[in-house]
Coordinates of C-alpha atoms (C1' of nucleotides) in Angstrom, one line a residue:
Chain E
X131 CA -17.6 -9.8 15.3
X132 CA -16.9 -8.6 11.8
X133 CA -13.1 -9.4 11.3
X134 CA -11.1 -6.2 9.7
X135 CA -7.8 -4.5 10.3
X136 CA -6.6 -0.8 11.5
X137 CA -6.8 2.0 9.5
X138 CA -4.1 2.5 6.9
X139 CA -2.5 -1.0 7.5
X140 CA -3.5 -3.8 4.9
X141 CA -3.0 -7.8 4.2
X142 CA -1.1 -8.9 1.2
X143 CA -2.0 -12.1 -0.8
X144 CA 0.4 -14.4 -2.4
X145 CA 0.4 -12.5 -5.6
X146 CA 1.0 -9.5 -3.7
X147 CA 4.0 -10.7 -1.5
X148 CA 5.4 -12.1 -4.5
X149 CA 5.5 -8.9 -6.3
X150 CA 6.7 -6.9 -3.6
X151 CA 9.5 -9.7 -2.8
X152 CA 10.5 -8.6 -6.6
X153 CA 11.2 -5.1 -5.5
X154 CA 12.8 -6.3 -1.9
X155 CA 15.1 -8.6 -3.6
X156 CA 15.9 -6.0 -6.4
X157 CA 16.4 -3.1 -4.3
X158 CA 18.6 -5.3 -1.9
X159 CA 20.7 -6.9 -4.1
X160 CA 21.7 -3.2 -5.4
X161 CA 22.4 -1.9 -2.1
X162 CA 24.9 -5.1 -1.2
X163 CA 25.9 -4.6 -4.9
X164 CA 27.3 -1.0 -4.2
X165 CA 28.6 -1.9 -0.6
X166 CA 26.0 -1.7 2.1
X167 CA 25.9 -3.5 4.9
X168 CA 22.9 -4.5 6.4
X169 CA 21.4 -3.6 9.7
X170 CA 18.0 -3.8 11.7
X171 CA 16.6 -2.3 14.7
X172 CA 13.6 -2.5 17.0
X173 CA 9.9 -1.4 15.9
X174 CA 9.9 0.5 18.9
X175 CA 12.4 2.9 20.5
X176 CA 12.3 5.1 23.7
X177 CA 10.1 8.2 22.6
X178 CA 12.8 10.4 23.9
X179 CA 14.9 9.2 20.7
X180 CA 12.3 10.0 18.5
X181 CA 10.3 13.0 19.3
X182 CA 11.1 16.5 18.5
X183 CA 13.5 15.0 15.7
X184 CA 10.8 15.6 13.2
X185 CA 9.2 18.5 14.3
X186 CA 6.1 19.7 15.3
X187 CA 3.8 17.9 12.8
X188 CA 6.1 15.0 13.2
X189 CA 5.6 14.5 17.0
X190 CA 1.7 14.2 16.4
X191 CA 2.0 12.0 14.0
X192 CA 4.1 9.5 16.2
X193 CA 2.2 6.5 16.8
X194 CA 2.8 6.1 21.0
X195 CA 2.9 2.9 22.8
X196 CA 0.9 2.8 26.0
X197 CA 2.9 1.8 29.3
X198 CA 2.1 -1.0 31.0
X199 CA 0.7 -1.5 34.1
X200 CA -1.3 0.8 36.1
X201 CA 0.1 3.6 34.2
X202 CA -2.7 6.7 35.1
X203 CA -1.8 6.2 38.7
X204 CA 1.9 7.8 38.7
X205 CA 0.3 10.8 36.7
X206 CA -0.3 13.6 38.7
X207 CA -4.4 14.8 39.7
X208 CA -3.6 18.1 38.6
X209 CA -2.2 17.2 35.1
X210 CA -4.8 15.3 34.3
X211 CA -7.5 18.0 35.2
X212 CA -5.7 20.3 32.8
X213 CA -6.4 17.8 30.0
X214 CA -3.2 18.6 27.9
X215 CA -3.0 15.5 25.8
X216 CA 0.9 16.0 25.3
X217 CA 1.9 16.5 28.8
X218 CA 0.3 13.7 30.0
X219 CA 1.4 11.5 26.9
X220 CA 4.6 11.8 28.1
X221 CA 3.8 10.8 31.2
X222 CA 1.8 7.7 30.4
X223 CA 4.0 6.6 26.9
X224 CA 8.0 5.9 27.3
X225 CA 8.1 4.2 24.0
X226 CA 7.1 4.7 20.3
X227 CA 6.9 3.1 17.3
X228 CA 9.7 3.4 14.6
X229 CA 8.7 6.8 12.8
X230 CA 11.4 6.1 9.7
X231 CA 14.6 4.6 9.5
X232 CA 17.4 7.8 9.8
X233 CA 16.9 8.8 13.4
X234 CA 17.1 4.8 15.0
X235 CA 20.2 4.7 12.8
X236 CA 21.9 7.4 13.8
X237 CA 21.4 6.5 17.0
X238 CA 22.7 3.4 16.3
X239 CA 25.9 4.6 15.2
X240 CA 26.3 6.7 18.4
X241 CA 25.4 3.6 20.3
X242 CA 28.0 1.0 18.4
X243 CA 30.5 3.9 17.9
X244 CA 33.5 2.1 18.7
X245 CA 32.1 -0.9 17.3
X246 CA 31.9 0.5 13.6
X247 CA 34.4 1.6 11.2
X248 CA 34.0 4.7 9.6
X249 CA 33.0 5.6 7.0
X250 CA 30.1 3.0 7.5
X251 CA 27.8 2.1 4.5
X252 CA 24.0 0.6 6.0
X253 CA 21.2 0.1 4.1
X254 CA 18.0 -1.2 6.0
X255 CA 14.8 -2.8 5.4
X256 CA 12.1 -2.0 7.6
X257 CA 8.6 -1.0 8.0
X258 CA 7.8 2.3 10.0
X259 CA 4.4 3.5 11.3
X260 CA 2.8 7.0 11.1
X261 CA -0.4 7.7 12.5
X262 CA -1.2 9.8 9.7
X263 CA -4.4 10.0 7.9
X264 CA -4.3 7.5 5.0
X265 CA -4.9 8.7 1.2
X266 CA -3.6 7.3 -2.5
X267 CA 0.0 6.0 -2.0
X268 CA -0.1 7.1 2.2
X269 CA -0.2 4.1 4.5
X270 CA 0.2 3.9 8.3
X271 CA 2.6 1.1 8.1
X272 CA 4.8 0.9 5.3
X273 CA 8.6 -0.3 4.0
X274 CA 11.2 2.1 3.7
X275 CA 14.0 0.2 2.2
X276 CA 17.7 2.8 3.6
X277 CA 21.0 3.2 2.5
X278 CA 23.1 5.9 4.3
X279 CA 26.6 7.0 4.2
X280 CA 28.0 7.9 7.4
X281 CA 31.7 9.5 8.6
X282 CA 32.6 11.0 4.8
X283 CA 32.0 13.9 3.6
X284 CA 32.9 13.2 0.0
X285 CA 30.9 14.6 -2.9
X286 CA 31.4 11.0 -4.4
X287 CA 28.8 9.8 -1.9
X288 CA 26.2 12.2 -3.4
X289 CA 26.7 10.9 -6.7
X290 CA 27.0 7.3 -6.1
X291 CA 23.3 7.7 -4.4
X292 CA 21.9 9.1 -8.1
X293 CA 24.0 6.1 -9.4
X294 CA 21.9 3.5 -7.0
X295 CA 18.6 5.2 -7.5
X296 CA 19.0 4.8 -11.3
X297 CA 20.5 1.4 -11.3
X298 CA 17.6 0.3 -8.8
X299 CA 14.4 2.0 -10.8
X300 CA 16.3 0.4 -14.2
X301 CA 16.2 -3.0 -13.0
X302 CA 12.7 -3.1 -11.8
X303 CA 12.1 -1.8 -15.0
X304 CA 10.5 1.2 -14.2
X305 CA 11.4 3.7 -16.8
X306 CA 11.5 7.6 -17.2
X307 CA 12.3 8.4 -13.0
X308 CA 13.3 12.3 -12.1
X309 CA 15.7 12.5 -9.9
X310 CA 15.3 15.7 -8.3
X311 CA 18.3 17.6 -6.9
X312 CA 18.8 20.5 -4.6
X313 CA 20.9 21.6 -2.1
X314 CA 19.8 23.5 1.3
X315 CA 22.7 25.8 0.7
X316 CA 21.9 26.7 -1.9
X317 CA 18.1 27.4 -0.4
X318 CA 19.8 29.3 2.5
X319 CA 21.7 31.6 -0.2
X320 CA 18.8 32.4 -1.9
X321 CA 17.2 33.2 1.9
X322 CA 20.3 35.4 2.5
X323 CA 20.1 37.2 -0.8
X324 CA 16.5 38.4 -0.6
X325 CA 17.7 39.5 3.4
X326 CA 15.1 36.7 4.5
X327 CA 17.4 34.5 6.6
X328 CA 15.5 34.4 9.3
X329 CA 12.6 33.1 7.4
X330 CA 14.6 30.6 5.3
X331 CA 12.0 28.0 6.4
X332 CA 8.8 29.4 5.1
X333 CA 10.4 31.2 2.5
X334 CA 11.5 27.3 1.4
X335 CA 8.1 25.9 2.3
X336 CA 6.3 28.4 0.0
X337 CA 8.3 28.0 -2.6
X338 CA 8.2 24.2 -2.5
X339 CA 4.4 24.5 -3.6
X340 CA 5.2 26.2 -6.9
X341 CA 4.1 23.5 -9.0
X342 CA 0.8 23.0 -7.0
X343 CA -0.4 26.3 -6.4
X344 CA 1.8 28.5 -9.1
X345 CA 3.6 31.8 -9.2
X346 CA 0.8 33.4 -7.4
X347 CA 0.2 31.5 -5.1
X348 CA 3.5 31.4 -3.8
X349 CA 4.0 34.7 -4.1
X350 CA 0.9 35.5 -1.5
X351 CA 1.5 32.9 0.6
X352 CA 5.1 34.2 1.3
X353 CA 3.8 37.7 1.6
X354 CA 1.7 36.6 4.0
X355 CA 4.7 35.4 5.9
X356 CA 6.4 38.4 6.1
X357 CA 8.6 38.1 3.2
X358 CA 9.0 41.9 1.6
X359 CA 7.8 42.2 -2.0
X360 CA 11.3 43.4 -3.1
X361 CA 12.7 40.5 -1.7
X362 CA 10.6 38.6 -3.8
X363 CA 11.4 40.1 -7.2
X364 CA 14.9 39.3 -6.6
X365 CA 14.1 35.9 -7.0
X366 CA 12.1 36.0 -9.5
X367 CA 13.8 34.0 -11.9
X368 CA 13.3 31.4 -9.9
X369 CA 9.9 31.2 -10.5
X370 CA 10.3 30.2 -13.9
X371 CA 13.5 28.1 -13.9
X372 CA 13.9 26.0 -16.8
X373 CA 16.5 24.8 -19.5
X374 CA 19.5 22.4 -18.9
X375 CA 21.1 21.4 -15.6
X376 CA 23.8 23.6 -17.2
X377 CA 21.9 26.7 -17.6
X378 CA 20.4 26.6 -14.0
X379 CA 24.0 26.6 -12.5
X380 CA 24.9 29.4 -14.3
X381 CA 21.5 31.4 -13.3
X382 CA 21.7 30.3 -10.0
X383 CA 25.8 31.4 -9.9
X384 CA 24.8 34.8 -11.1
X385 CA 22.2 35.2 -8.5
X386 CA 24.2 33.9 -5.5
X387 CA 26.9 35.6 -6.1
X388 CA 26.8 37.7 -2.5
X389 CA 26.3 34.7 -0.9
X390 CA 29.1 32.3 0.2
X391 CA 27.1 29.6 1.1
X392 CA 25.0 30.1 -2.0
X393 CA 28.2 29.5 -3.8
X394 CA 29.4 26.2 -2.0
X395 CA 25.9 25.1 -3.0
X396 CA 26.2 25.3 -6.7
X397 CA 29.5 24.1 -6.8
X398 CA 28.7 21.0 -4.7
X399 CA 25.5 20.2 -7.8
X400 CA 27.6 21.3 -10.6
X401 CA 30.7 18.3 -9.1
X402 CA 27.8 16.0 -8.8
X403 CA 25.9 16.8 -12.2
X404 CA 29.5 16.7 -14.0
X405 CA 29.8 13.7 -12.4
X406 CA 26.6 11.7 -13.7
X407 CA 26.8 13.5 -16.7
X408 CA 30.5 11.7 -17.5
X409 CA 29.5 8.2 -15.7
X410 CA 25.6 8.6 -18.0
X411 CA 22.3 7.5 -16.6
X412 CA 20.4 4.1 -17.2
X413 CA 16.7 5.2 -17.6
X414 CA 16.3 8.1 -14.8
X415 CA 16.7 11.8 -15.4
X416 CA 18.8 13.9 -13.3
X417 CA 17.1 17.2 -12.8
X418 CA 17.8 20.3 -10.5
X419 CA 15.0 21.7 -8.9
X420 CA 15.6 24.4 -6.5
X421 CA 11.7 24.5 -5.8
X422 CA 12.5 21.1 -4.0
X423 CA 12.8 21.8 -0.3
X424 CA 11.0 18.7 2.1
X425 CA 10.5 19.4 5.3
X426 CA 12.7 17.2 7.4
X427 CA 14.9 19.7 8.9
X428 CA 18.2 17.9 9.3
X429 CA 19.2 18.3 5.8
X430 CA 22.6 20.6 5.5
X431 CA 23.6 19.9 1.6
X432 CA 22.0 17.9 -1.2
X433 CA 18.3 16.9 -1.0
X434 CA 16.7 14.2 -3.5
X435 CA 13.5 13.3 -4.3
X436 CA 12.3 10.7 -6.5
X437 CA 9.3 11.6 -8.8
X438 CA 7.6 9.0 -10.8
X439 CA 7.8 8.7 -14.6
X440 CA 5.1 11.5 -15.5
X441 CA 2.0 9.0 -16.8
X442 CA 1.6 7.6 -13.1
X443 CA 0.0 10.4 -10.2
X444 CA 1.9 9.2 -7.4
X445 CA 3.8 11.3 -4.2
X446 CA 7.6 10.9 -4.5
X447 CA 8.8 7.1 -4.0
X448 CA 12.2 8.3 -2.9
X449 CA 13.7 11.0 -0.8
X450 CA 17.3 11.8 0.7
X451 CA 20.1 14.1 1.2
X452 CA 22.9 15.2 2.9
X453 CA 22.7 16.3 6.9
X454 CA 26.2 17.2 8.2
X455 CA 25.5 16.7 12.1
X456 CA 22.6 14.2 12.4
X457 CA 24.4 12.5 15.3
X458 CA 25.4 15.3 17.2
X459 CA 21.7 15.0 18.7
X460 CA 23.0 11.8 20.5
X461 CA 26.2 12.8 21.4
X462 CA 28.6 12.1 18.8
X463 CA 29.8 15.3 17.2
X464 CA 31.3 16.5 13.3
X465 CA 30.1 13.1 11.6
X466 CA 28.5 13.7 8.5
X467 CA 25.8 11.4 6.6
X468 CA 24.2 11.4 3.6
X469 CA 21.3 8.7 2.6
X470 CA 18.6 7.8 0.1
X471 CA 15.3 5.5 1.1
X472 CA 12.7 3.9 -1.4
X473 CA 9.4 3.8 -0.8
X474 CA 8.6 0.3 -1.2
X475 CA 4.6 0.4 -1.2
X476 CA 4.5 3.5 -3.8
X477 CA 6.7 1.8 -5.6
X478 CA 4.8 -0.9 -5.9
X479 CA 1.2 1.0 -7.1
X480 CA 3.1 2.6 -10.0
X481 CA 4.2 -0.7 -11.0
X482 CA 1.2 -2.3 -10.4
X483 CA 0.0 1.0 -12.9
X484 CA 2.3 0.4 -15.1
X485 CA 2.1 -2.8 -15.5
X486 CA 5.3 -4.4 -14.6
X487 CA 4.9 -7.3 -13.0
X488 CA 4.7 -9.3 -15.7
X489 CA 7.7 -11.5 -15.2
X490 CA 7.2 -11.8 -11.8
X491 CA 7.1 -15.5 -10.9
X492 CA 4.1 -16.2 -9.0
X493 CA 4.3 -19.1 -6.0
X494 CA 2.9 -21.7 -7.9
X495 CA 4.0 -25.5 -8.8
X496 CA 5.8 -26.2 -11.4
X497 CA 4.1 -29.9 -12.0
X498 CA 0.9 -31.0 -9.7
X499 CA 0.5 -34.7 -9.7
X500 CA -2.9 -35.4 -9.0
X501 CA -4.5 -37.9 -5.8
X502 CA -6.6 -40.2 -7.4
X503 CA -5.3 -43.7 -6.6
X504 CA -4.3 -44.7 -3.4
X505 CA -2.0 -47.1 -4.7
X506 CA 0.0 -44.6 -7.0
X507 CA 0.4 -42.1 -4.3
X508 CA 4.2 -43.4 -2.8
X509 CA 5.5 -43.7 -6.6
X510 CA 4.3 -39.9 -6.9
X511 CA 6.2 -38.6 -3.7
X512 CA 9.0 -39.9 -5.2
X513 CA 8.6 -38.7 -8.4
X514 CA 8.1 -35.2 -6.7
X515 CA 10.9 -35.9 -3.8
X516 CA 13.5 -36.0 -7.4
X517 CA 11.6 -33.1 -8.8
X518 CA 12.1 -30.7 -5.8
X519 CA 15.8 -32.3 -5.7
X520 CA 16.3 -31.1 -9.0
X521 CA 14.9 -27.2 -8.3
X522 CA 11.5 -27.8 -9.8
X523 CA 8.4 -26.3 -7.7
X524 CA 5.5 -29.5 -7.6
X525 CA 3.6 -30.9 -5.1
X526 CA 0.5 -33.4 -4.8
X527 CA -2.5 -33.0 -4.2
X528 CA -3.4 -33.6 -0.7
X529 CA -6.7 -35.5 -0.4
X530 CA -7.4 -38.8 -2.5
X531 CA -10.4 -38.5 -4.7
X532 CA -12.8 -41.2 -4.2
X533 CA -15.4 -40.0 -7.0
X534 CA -15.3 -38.3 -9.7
X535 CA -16.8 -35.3 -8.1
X536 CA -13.4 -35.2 -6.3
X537 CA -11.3 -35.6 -9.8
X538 CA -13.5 -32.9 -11.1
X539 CA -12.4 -30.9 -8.0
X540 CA -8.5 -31.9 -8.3
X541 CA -8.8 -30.6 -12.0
X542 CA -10.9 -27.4 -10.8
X543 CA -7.8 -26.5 -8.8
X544 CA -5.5 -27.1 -11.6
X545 CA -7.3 -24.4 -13.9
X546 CA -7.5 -21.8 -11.4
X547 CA -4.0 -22.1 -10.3
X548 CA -2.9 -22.1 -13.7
X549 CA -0.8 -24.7 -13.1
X550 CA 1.2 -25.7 -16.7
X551 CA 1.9 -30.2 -15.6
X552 CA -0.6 -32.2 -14.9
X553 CA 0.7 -35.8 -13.9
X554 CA -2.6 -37.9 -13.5
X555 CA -1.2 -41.8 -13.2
X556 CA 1.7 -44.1 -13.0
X557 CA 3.0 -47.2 -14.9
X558 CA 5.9 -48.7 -13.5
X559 CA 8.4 -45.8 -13.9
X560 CA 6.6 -43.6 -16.4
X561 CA 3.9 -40.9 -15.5
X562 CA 1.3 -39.6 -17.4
X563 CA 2.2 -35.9 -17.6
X564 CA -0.6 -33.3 -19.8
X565 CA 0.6 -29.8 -20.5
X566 CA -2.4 -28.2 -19.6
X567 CA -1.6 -25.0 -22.3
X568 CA -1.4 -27.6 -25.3
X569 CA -3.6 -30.5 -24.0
X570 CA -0.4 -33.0 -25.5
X571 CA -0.4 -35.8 -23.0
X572 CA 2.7 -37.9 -22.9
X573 CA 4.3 -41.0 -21.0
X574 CA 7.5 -39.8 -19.4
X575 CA 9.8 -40.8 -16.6
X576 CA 11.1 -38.7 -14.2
X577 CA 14.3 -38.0 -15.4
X578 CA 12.5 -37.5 -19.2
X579 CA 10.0 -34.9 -16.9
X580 CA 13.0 -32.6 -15.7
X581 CA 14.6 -32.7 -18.9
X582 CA 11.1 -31.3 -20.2
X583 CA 10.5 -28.5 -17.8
X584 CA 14.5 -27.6 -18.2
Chain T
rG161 C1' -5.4 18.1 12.6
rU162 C1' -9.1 20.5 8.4
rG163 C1' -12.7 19.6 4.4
rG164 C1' -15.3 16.1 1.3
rU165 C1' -16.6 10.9 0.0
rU166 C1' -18.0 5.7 0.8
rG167 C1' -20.1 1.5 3.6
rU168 C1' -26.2 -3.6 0.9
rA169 C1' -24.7 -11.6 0.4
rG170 C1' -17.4 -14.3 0.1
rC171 C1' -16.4 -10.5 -4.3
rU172 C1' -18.4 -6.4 -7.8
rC173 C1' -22.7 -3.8 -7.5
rA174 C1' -28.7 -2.8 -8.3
rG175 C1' -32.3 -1.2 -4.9
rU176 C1' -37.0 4.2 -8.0
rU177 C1' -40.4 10.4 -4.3
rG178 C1' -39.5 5.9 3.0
rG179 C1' -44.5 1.1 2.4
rU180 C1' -45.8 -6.0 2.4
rU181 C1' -41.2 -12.3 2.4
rA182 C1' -34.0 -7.1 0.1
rG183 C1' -32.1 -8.4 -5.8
rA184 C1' -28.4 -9.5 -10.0
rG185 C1' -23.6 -11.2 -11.9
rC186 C1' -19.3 -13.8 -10.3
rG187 C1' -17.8 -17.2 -6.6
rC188 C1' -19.2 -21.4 -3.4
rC189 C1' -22.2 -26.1 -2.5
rG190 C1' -25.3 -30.0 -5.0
rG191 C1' -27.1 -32.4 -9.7
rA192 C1' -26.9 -33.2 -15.2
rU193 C1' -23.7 -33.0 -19.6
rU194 C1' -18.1 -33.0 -20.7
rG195 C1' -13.0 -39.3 -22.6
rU196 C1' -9.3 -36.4 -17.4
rG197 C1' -10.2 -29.8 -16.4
rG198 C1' -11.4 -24.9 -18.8
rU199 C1' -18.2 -25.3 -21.9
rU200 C1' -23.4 -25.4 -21.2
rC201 C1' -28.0 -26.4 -18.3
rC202 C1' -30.7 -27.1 -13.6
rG203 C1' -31.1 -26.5 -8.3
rG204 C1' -29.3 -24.7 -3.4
rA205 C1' -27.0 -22.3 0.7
rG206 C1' -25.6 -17.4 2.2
rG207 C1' -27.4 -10.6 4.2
rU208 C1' -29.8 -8.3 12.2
rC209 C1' -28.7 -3.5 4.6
rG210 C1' -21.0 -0.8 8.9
rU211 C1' -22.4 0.3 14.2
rC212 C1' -25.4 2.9 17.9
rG213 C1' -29.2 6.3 18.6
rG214 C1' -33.3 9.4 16.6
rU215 C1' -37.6 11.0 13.2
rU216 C1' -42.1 8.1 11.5
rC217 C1' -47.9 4.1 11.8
rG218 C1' -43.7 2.2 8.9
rA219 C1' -36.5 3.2 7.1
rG220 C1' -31.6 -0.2 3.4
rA221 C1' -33.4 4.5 2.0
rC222 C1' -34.4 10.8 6.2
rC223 C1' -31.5 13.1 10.7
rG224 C1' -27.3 12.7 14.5
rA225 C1' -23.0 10.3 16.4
rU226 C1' -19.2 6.8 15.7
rC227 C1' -16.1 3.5 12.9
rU228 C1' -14.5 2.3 8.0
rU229 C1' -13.2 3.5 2.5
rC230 C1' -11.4 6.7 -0.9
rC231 C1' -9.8 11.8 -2.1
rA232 C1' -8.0 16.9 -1.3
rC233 C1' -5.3 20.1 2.2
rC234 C1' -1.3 19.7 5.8
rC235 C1' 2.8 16.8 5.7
rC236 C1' 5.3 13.0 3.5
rA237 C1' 7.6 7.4 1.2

RNA sequence: GUGGUUGUAGCUCAGUUGGUUAGAGCGCCGGAUUGUGGUUCCGGAGGUCGUCGGUUCGAGACCGAUCUUCCACCCCA
C-alpha cells in the first residue's frame, strides 16, 4: 500500500511547525494582549447546531460524520429507494465536523450563559474542516485563529478589531495589509434606494464581483437577476468609488439619504474611521469598500476582510463583522457580537512568499557534542545536563562511533543540521568546542561554553 | 457541485510518430581521498511507469473509469 493522506489535508515538517508556531504564538499573545480569553470546543458538534447556519452551499460543504453502528437499518426502505442523498444523510449522520469557529461559540455562550460575564471577550484557536474542493490557499482542514466580542454593542469594539488586526499583521512583519470595511446597512440602504430590498442578497452578491468581472459584468449579472436598469443607474457611482475614506462617506451620505438604515451605516464607519484615523495605523491600511459583501449571512453591521499586501495573489487571510442576533438561533435573544478570525495557513504562504521567516528560530541544538568515546560520554551529559539548565538547546549524539565511517557520519549530521558547536572531546573539565561557521576550535569549560553562546 | 490540469526511482524531472534488459541529477548505502565535517573520484541499491479496465502482435506512451495534484468558477480563511 502506497502511504498518502486525504485530499486537501497535509503534514508539516519541523521547519514548517516552527514557522507556523511563529504566527500561533504571535497572533495569541495579541489576542491575550487586548483581553481575550481563551476557549476551545469539540471537532465535532451535533449537525443540528451546524447545518442551515451557513446556508445552502454551506450545508454541502459540511464534512458529516457517519453513525455508528448498524446505522442503514433504522432508515426507512422507502427513503432509501428515493435516493435523496440529504434526506437520508440526516438520517444516517447526527454529528459533523467543526465547519468554523462563530457558530460552536455562540452556542457556547447560550450553553454557559449564566456561567459567563458579559460582555465576554474569546479568542480561539482551532482547526475546522470543509469538504470543499482544494485550490491555492483552500485546504480542507485548516486553523482559524477567533476573537469575538459578545454582549456590547459599542462601536469601540469595531475599532479595537482594526486595532488587533494591524497590531497582529505588524508584528509578524507582514507589511502593506488592507483592511477592508463595510457595513450591511449600509448594503441594505443602497438595496432600499434602488427599491431592490427584496433582492438585497443578489444585488450584494453581484456587486461583490466588481473587481473580478468589472462594471459590466456586474451590471448583467444583476440584470439577470431581476434588478431594473433604473435601479442600477442610481448606483452608479458606486461602480467607480474611489478617493479618501473621507470622500466615500460623503458620497455614500448623499446617496442614502432616503434611507434610515443607510444612514446608521455611514455614521457607524465614519465613528470607526475617525476613530483609527486619531489612534493611527502600524503598517495596515484602512479602506472602505462598499463592494465588500461575503456571504455569511449573519452579519447586521460592519464586515472586514483582510486582503494581502498587493505583490502576493492570495484569497483574504481575515474576515469578520458585526451580527446583532447570532445567538438568538440557540435561544438566547438581543445579545450582540462582533469578531475577527485569521486565517492561519494563508497567512502562512504569503509569508512563506514574502519571505518572512527569516528570524524564525528553527528546532535545532544549540551545541551537539559528538559520541566518539565511550569513556567521554558521562562527562558530556553533564556538560549538556548544565547547558540545558542554563536555557541552551544541545544534545549528544546518540550512537557511539566505532570507526571513522561513523565520525564521518556524526559530522555529516552536523552540516546538514547546520548546527553552529561542535564539542568533539574532553580533558578533565574542558571540552573541545569548533564553531563550525569559523572553523576556530577552542578549549573551554562549561561555564566558559555558556558564557560563549550568551 | 462545474470546467481544465497533473501523476515515471526517497526528491526534482527526461523518456522522441506505441517496439527489445525504463534514464539523469540530487539524496541514500559502500569504497578511496580529506588532520575532525562541508571537496573530489569510483562503485551500488532502489521503479508491477497512480490504480483498474480496454485498444494492439506489442503501451510509460493511445482510449475509458477512478483516485491524486495544481488551477479557474462557485464559495470562502
Amino acid at each position: 500500500m502506497k502511504p498518502s493522506i486525504p485530499k486537501g489535508t497535509r503534514d508539516f515538517s519541523s521547519t514548517e511547525v516552527a514557522k507556523r508556531n511563529f504566527i500561533f504564538s504571535t497572533i495569541k499573545h495579541s489576542f491575550e494582549n487586548f483581553g481575550f480569553q481563551p476557549i476551545e470546543t469539540p471537532s465535532f458538534e451535533n449537525s443540528s447546531t451546524l447545518m442551515g447556519k451557513y446556508g445552502e452551499e454551506g450545508d454541502r460543504l459540511i464534512f458529516k460524520i457517519l453513525n455508528s453502528g448498524d446505522y442503514l437499518k433504522k432508515v426507512d426502505e422507502s427513503l432509501l429507494s428515493e435516493k435523496d442523498s440529504q434526506k437520508v444523510t440526516s438520517k444516517i449522520s447526527e454529528k459533523a465536523l467543526r465547519y468554523d469557529l462563530t457558530v460552536p461559540f455562540a452556542r457556547y455562550v447560550v450553553q454557559h450563559q449564566n456561567d459567563i460575564t458579559f460582555p465576554f471577550k474569546r479568542y480561539q484557536i482551532q482547526p475546522v474542516w470543509r469538504a470543499d474542493r482544494p485550490q491555492k490557499g483552500r485546504f480542507r482542514e485548516f486553523y482559524q485563529c477567533d476573537a469575538d466580542v459578545v454582549g456590547s454593542k459599542s462601536l469601540w469594539q469595531e475599532v479595537e478589531f482594526v486595532q488587533l488586526y494591524d497590531t497582529v499583521f505588524s508584528k509578524l512583519g507582514l507589511q502593506g495589509t488592507t483592511i477592508k470595511l463595510n457595513n450591511r446597512k449600509i448594503l441594505s440602504g443602497i438595496a432600499e434606494v434602488i427599491g431592490a430590498k427584496d433582492k438585497l442578497i443578489d444585488f450584494t452578491v453581484a456587486l461583490d464581483k466588481l473587481d473580478k468581472i468589472g462594471k459590466d459584468g456586474v451590471v448583467t449579472e444583476m440584470l439577470a437577476k431581476g434588478i431594473s436598469q433604473e435601479a442600477i443607474d442610481k448606483v452608479d457611482p458606486l461602480f467607480s468609488f474611489t478617493g479618501t475614506n473621507e470622500d466615500k462617506l460623503a458620497s455614500l451620505k448623499g446617496m442614502l439619504e432616503s434611507s434610515e438604515e443607510g444612514m446608521n451605516g455611514v455614521e457607524e464607519l465614519s465613528f470607526i474611521v475617525n476613530a483609527i484615523s486619531e489612534l493611527g495605523l502600524i503598517s495596515a491600511n484602512l479602506d472602505i469598500d462598499v463592494t465588500l459583501a461575503r456571504g455569511l449571512n449573519y452579519y447586521t453591521g460592519a464586515i472586514y476582510e483582510v486582503a494581502a499586501p498587493k505583490e502576493v495573489k492570495m484569497g483574504s487571510i481575515g474576515g469578520g463583522g458585526r451580527y446583532d442576533d447570532l445567538t438568538g438561533i440557540f435561544g438566547l435573544k438581543d445579545v450582540s457580537g462582533v469578531g475577527i478570525s485569521f486565517g492561519l495557513d494563508r497567512i502562512y504562504l504569503v509569508m512563506e512568499e514574502l519571505g518572512l521567516f527569516e528570524t524564525v528560530e528553527l528546532p535545532k541544538p544549540k551545541v551537539l557534542f559528538l559520541n566518539f568515546d565511550e569513556n567521554e560520554s558521562l562527562a558530556k551529559v553533564k556538560a549538556i545536563k548544565a547547558l540545558r539548565e542554563a536555557n541552551i538547546k544541545s544534545e549528544l549524539y546518540p550512537d557511539v562511533a566505532t570507526s571513522n565511517k561513523q565520525q564521518k557520519k556524526q559530522w555529516k549530521y552536523v552540516t546538514n543540521r547546520e548546527i553552529e558547536l561542535v564539542v568533539t572531546s574532553v580533558n578533565d573539565d574542558k571540552f573541545t568546542i569548533k564553531n563550525m561557521q569559523t572553523g576556530d576550535q577552542n578549549l573551554l569549560t562549561v561555564n566558559e561554553i555558556i558564557d560563549l553562546v550568551n
